CSV table of C-alpha atoms and ligand atoms in Angstrom, one decimal:
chain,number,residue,atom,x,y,z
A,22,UNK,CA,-24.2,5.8,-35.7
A,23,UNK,CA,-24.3,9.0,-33.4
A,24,UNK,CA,-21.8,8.6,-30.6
A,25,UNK,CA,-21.0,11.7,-28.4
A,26,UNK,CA,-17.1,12.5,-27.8
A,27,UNK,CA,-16.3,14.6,-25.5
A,28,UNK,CA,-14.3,16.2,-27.9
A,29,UNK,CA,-16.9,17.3,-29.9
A,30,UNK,CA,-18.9,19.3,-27.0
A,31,UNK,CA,-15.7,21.0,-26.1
A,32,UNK,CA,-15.0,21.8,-29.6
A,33,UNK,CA,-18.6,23.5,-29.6
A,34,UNK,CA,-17.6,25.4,-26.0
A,35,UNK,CA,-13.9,26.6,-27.0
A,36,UNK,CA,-14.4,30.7,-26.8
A,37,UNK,CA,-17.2,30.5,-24.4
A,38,UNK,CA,-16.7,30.8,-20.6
A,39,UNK,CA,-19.5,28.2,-19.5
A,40,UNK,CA,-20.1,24.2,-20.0
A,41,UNK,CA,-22.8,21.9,-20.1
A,42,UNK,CA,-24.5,21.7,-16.8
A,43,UNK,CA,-23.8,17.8,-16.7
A,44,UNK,CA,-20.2,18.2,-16.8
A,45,UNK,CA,-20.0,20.7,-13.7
A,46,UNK,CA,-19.2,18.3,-10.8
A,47,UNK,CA,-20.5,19.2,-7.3
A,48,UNK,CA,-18.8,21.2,-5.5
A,49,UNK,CA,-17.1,18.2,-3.0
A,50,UNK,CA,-15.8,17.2,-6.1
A,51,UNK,CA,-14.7,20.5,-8.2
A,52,UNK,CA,-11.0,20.9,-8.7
A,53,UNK,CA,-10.8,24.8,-8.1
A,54,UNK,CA,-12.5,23.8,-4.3
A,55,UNK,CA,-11.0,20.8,-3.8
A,56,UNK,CA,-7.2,20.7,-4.4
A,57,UNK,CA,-5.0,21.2,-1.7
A,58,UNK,CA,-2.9,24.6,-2.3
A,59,UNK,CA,-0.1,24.1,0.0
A,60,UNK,CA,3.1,22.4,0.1
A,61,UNK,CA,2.8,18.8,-1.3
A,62,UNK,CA,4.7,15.7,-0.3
A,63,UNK,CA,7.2,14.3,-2.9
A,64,UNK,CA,6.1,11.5,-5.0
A,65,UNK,CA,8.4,8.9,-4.6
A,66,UNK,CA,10.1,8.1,-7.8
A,67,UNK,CA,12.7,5.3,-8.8
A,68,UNK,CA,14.5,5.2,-11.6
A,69,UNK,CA,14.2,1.9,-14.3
A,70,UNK,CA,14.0,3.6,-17.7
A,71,UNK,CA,12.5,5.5,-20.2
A,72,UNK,CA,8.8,4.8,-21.9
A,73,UNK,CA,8.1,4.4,-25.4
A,74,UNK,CA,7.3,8.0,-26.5
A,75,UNK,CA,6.5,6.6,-30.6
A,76,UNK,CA,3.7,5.3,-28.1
A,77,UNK,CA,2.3,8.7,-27.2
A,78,UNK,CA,2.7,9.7,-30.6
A,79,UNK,CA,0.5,7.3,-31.9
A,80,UNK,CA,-1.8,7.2,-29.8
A,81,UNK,CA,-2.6,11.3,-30.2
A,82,UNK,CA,-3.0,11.2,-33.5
A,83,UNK,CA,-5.4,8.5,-33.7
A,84,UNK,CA,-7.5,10.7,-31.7
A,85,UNK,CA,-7.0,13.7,-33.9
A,86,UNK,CA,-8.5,12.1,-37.0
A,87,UNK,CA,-12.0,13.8,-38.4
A,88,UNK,CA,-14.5,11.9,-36.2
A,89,UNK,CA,-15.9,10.0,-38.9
A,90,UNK,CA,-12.5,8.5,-39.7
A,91,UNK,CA,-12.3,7.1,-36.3
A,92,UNK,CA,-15.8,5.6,-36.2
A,93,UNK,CA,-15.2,4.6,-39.5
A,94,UNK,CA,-12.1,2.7,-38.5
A,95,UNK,CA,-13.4,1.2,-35.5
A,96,UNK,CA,-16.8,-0.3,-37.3
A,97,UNK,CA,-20.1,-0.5,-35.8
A,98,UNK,CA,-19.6,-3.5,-33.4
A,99,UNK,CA,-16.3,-1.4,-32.0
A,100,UNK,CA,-18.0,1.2,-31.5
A,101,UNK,CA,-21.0,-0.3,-29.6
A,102,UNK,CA,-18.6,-1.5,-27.2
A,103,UNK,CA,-16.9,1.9,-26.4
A,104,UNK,CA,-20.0,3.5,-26.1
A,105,UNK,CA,-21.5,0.9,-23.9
A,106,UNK,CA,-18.3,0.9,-21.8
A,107,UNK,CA,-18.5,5.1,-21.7
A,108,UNK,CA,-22.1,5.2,-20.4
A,109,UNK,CA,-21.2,2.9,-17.5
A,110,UNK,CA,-18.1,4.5,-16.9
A,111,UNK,CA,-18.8,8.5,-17.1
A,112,UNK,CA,-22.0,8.6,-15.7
A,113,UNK,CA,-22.4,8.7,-12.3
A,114,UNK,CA,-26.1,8.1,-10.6
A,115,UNK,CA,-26.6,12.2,-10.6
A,116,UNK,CA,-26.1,11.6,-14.6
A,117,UNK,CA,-22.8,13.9,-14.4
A,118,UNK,CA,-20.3,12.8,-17.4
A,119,UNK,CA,-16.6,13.7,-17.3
A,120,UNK,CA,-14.5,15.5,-19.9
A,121,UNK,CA,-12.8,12.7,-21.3
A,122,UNK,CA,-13.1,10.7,-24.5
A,123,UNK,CA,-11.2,6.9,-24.3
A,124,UNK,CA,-10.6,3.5,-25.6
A,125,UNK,CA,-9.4,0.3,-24.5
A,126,UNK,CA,-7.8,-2.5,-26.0
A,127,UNK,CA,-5.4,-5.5,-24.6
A,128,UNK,CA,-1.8,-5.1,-25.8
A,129,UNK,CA,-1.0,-8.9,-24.1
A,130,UNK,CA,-1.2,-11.8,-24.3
A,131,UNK,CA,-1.2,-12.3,-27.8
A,132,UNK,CA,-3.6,-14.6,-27.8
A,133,UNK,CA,-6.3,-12.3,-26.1
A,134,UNK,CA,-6.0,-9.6,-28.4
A,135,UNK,CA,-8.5,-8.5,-31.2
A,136,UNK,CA,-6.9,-6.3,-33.4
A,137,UNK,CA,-10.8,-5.2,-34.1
A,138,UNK,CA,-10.3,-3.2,-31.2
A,139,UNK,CA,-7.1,-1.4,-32.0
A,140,UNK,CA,-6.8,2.3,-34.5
A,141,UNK,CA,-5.8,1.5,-37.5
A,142,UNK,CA,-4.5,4.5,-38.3
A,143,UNK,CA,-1.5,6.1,-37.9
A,144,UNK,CA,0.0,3.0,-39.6
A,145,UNK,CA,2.9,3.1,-36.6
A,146,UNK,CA,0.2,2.4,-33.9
A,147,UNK,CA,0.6,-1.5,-34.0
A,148,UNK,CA,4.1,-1.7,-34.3
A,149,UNK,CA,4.6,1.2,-31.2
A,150,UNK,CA,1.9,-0.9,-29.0
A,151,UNK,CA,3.6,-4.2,-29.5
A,152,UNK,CA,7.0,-2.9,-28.6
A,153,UNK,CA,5.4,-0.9,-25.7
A,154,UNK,CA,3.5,-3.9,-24.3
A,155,UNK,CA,6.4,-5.8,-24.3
A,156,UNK,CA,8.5,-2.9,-22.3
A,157,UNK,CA,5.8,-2.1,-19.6
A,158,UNK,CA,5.4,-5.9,-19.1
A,159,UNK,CA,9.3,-6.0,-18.0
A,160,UNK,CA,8.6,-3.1,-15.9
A,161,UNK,CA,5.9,-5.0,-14.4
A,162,UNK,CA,7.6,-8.2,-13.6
A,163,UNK,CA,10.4,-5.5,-11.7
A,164,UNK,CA,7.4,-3.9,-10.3
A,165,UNK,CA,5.4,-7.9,-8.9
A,166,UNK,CA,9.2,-9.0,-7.7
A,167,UNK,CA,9.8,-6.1,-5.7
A,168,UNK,CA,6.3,-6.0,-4.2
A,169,UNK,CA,6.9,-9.5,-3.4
A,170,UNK,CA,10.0,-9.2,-1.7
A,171,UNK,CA,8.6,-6.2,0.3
A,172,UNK,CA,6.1,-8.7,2.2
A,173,UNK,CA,9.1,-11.2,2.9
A,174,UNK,CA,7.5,-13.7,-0.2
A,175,UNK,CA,9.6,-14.9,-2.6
A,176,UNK,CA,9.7,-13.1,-6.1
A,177,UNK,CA,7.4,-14.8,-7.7
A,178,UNK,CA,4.7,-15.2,-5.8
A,179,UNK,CA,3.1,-11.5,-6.4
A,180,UNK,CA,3.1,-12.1,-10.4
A,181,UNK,CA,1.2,-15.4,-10.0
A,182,UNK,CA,-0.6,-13.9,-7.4
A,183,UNK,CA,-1.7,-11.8,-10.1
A,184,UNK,CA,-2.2,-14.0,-13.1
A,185,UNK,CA,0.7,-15.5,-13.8
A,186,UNK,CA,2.1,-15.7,-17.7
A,187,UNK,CA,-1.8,-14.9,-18.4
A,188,UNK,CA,-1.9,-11.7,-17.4
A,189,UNK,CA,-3.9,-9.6,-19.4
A,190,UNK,CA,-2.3,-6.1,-20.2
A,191,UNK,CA,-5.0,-3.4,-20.9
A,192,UNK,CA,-4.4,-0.7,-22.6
A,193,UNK,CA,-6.4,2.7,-22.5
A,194,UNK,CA,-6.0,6.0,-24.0
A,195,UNK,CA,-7.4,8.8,-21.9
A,196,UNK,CA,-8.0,12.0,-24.7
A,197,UNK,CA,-8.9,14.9,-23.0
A,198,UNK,CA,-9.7,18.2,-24.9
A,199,UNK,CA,-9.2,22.0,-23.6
A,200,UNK,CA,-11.9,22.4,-21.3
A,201,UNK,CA,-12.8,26.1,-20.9
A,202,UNK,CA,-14.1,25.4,-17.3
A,203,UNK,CA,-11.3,23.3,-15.9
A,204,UNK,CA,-12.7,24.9,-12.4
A,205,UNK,CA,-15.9,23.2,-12.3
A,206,UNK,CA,-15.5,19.7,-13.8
A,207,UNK,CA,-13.2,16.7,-13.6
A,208,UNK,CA,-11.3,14.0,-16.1
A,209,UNK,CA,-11.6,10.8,-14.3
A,210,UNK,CA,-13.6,10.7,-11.2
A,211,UNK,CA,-12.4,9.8,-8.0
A,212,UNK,CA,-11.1,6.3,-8.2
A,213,UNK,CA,-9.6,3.6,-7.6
A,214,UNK,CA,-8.6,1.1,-10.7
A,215,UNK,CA,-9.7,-2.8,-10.1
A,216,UNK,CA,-5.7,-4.0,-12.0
A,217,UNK,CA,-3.2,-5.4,-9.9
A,218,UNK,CA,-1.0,-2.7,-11.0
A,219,UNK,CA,-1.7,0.0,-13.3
A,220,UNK,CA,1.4,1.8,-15.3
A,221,UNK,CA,0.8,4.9,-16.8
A,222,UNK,CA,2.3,7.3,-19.2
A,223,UNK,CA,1.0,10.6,-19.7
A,224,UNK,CA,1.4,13.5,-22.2
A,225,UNK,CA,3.6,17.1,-20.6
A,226,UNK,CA,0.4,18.6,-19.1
A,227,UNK,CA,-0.2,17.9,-15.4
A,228,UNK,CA,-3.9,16.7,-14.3
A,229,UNK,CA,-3.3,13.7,-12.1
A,230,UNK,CA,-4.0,13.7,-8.4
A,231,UNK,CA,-3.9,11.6,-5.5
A,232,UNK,CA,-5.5,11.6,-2.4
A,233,UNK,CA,-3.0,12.4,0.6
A,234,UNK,CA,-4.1,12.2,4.1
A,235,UNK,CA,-7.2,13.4,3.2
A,236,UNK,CA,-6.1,16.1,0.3
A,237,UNK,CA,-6.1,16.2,-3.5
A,238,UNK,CA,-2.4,16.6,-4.2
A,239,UNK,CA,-1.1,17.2,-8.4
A,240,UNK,CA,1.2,14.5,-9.0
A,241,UNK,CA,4.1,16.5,-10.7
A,242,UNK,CA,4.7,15.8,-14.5
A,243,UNK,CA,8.1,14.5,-14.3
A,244,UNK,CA,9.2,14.2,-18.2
A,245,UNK,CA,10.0,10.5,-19.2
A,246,UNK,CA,8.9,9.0,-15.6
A,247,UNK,CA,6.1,6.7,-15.6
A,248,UNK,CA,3.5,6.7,-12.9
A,249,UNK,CA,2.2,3.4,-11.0
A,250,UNK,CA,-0.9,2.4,-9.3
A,251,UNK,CA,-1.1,0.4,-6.8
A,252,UNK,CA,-4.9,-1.0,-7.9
A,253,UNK,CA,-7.6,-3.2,-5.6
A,254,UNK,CA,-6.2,-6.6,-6.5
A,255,UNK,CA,-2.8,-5.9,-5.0
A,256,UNK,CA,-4.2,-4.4,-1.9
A,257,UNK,CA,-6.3,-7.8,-1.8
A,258,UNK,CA,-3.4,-10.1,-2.0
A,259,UNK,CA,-1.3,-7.9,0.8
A,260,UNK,CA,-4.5,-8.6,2.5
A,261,UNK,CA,-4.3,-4.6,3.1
A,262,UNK,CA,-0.6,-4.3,3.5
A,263,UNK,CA,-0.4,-2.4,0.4
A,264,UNK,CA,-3.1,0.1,-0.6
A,265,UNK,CA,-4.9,1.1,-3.8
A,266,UNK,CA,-4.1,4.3,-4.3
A,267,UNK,CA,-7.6,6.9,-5.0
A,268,UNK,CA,-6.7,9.3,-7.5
A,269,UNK,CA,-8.5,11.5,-10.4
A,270,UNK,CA,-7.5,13.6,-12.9
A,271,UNK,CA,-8.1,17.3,-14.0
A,272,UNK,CA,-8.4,18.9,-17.0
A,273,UNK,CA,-6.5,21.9,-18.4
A,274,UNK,CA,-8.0,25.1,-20.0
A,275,UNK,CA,-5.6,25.2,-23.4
A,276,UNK,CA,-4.5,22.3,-23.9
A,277,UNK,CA,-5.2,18.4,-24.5
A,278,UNK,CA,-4.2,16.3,-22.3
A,279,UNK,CA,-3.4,12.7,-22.9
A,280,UNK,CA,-2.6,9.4,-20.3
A,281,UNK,CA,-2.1,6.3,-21.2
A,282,UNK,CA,-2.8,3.7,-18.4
A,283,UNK,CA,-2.0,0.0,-19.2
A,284,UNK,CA,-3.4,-2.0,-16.2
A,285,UNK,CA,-2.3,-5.7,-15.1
A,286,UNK,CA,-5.3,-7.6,-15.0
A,287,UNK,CA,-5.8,-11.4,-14.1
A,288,UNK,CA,-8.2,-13.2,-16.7
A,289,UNK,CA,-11.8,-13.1,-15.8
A,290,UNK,CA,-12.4,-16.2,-14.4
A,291,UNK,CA,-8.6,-15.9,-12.0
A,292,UNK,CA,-9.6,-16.0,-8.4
A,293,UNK,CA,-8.0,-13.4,-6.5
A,294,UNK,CA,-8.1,-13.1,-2.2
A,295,UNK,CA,-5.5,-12.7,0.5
A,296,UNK,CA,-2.2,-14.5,-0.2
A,297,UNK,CA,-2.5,-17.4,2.7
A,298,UNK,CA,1.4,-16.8,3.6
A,299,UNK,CA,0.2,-13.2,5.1
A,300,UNK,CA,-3.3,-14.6,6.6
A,301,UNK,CA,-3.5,-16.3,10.1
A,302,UNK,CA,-6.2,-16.8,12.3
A,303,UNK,CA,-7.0,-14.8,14.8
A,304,UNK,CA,-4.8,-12.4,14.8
A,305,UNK,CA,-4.2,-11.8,10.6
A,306,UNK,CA,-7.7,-12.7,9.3
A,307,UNK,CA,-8.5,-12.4,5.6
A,308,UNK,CA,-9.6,-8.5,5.1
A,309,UNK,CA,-11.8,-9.9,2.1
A,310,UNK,CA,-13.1,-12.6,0.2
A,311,UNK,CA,-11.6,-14.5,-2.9
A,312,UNK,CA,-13.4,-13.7,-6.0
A,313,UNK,CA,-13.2,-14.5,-9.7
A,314,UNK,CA,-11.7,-11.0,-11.1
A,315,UNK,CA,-14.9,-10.9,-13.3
A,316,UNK,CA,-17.0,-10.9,-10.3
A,317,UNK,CA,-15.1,-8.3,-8.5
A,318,UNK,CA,-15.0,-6.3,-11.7
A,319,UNK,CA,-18.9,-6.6,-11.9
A,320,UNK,CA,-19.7,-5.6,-8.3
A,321,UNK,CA,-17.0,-2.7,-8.5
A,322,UNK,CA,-18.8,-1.3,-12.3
A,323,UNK,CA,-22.2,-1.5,-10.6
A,324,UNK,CA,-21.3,-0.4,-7.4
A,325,UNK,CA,-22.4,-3.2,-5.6
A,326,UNK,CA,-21.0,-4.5,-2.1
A,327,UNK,CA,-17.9,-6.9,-2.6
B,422,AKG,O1,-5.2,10.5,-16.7
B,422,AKG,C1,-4.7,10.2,-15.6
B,422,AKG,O2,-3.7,10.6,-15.2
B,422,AKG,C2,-5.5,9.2,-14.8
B,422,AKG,C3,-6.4,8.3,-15.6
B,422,AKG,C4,-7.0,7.2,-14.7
B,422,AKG,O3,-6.9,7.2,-13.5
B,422,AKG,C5,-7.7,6.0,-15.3
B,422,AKG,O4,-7.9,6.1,-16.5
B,422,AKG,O5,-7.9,5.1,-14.6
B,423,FE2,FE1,-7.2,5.2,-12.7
């Protein structure tokens, strides 16, 4: 089966100075326009601990394998999947695609997880997953209490908010080769992500930004820090209080760069809408409506009102 990476296309562009037309993003959207040049706010960062870095490791050099080992390691059905998810999530209605290959998988609960799904190869990928997923979910449950607390809720509350014990950790590898037109085209589009959270690690080159009061700022590599996301569900539950955060990423002329977003995700059928402790009629009304996460998830991939 033919499936198009990313990779290959900018493998096929390295000494030229152009890329395909459907990877030049308008210019609203074009880095080289768009990204605001002058002083940037600090990002705030706390410190907890250090991320898994056998993690990263693995996790590049599954993508570094010949391109039929990969497909062969994935199977058919696998790959199906990925491809199916890439179409809806690259292109946009002008049919632009970004310069990104990925893959998801679920690193937790156990129970949820298809090991279909995950490389096979380096042999250390499963054993640096597992121990990551259990790390990021102890960041997490610091991450849920806190957030809790912050609304004047009792610890718990945000966490089962969320999902409770079932919370499903998603895992997915962003790959994104040298791109001799980092100028013109974009990573991940403008977003924001559906999780509760989102907790991501990425490799030493800097592409993500955030919008600030209006501006595309760089969030700074800071080595061994891990970046959060405030996603959609958590800015449901604070009934607005807290907001998901828009954000994209950029791609870098030389060299490959990597990110490795686990997102906190209820199951499908969780219903998720403004905690009632932060809701009162008339002056706190419910900003939006309680939804199954799978609903939200398929308004949100279709681009449908909520
Ligand atoms: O690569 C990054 O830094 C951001 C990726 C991202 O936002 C996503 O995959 O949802
Ligand atoms: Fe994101």
């Amino acid at each position: 089966m033919e499936v198009e990476r990313v990779q290959a296309v900018a493998s096929l562009f390295l000494t030229s100075d152009t890329i395909p037309a459907e990877f030049i993003r308008p210019e609203k959207e074009q880095p080289a326009i768009t990204t605001f040049r002058g002083p940037v706010p600090e990002i705030p960062t706390i410190d907890l601990s250090d991320p898994d870095e056998d993690n990263l490791a693995a996790g590049r050099a599954f993508f570094e394998l010949p391109q039929e080992e990969k497909e062969d390691m994935l199977g058919p059905h696998v790959l199906r999947a990925w491809k199916a998810m890439e179409t809806k999530l690259q292109k946009d209605p002008e049919g632009k695609k970004s310069w990104v290959d990925h893959l998801f998988h679920k690193i937790w609960p156990p129970s949820s997880i298809n090991y279909a799904f995950w490389p096979k190869n380096p042999p250390s990928y499963r054993e640096a997953n597992e121990v990551y997923a259990k790390y990021v979910g102890g960041v997490a449950d610091k991450l849920y209490k806190s957030l809790s607390l912050g609304l004047g809720l009792e610890g718990h509350v945000m966490k089962e908010a969320s999902g409770g014990e079932e919370l499903i950790y998603m895992m997915k590898i962003n790959y994104y080769p040298p791109c001799p037109r980092p100028d013109l085209t974009l990573g991940v589009v403008a977003h924001t992500d559906f999780s509760t959270l989102t907790i991501l690690v990425p490799n030493d080159v800097p592409g993500l930004q955030v919008l600030k009061d209006d501006r595309w700022i760089d969030a700074k590599y800071i080595p061994n820090a891990l970046i959060v996301h405030i996603g959609d569900q958590i800015e449901i539950l604070s009934n607005g209080i807290y907001k998901s955060v828009l954000h994209r990423s950029t791609v870098d002329k030389g060299q490959t760069r990597m990110s490795w977003p686990v997102f906190f995700e209820p199951q499908p059928e969780f219903v998720v809408g403004p905690l009632p402790q932060l809701v009162n009629e008339p002056d706190n009304p419910p900003k939006y409506k309680a939804k199954k996460f799978k609903d939200y998830a398929y308004c949100k991939l279709n681009k449908l009102p909520q």
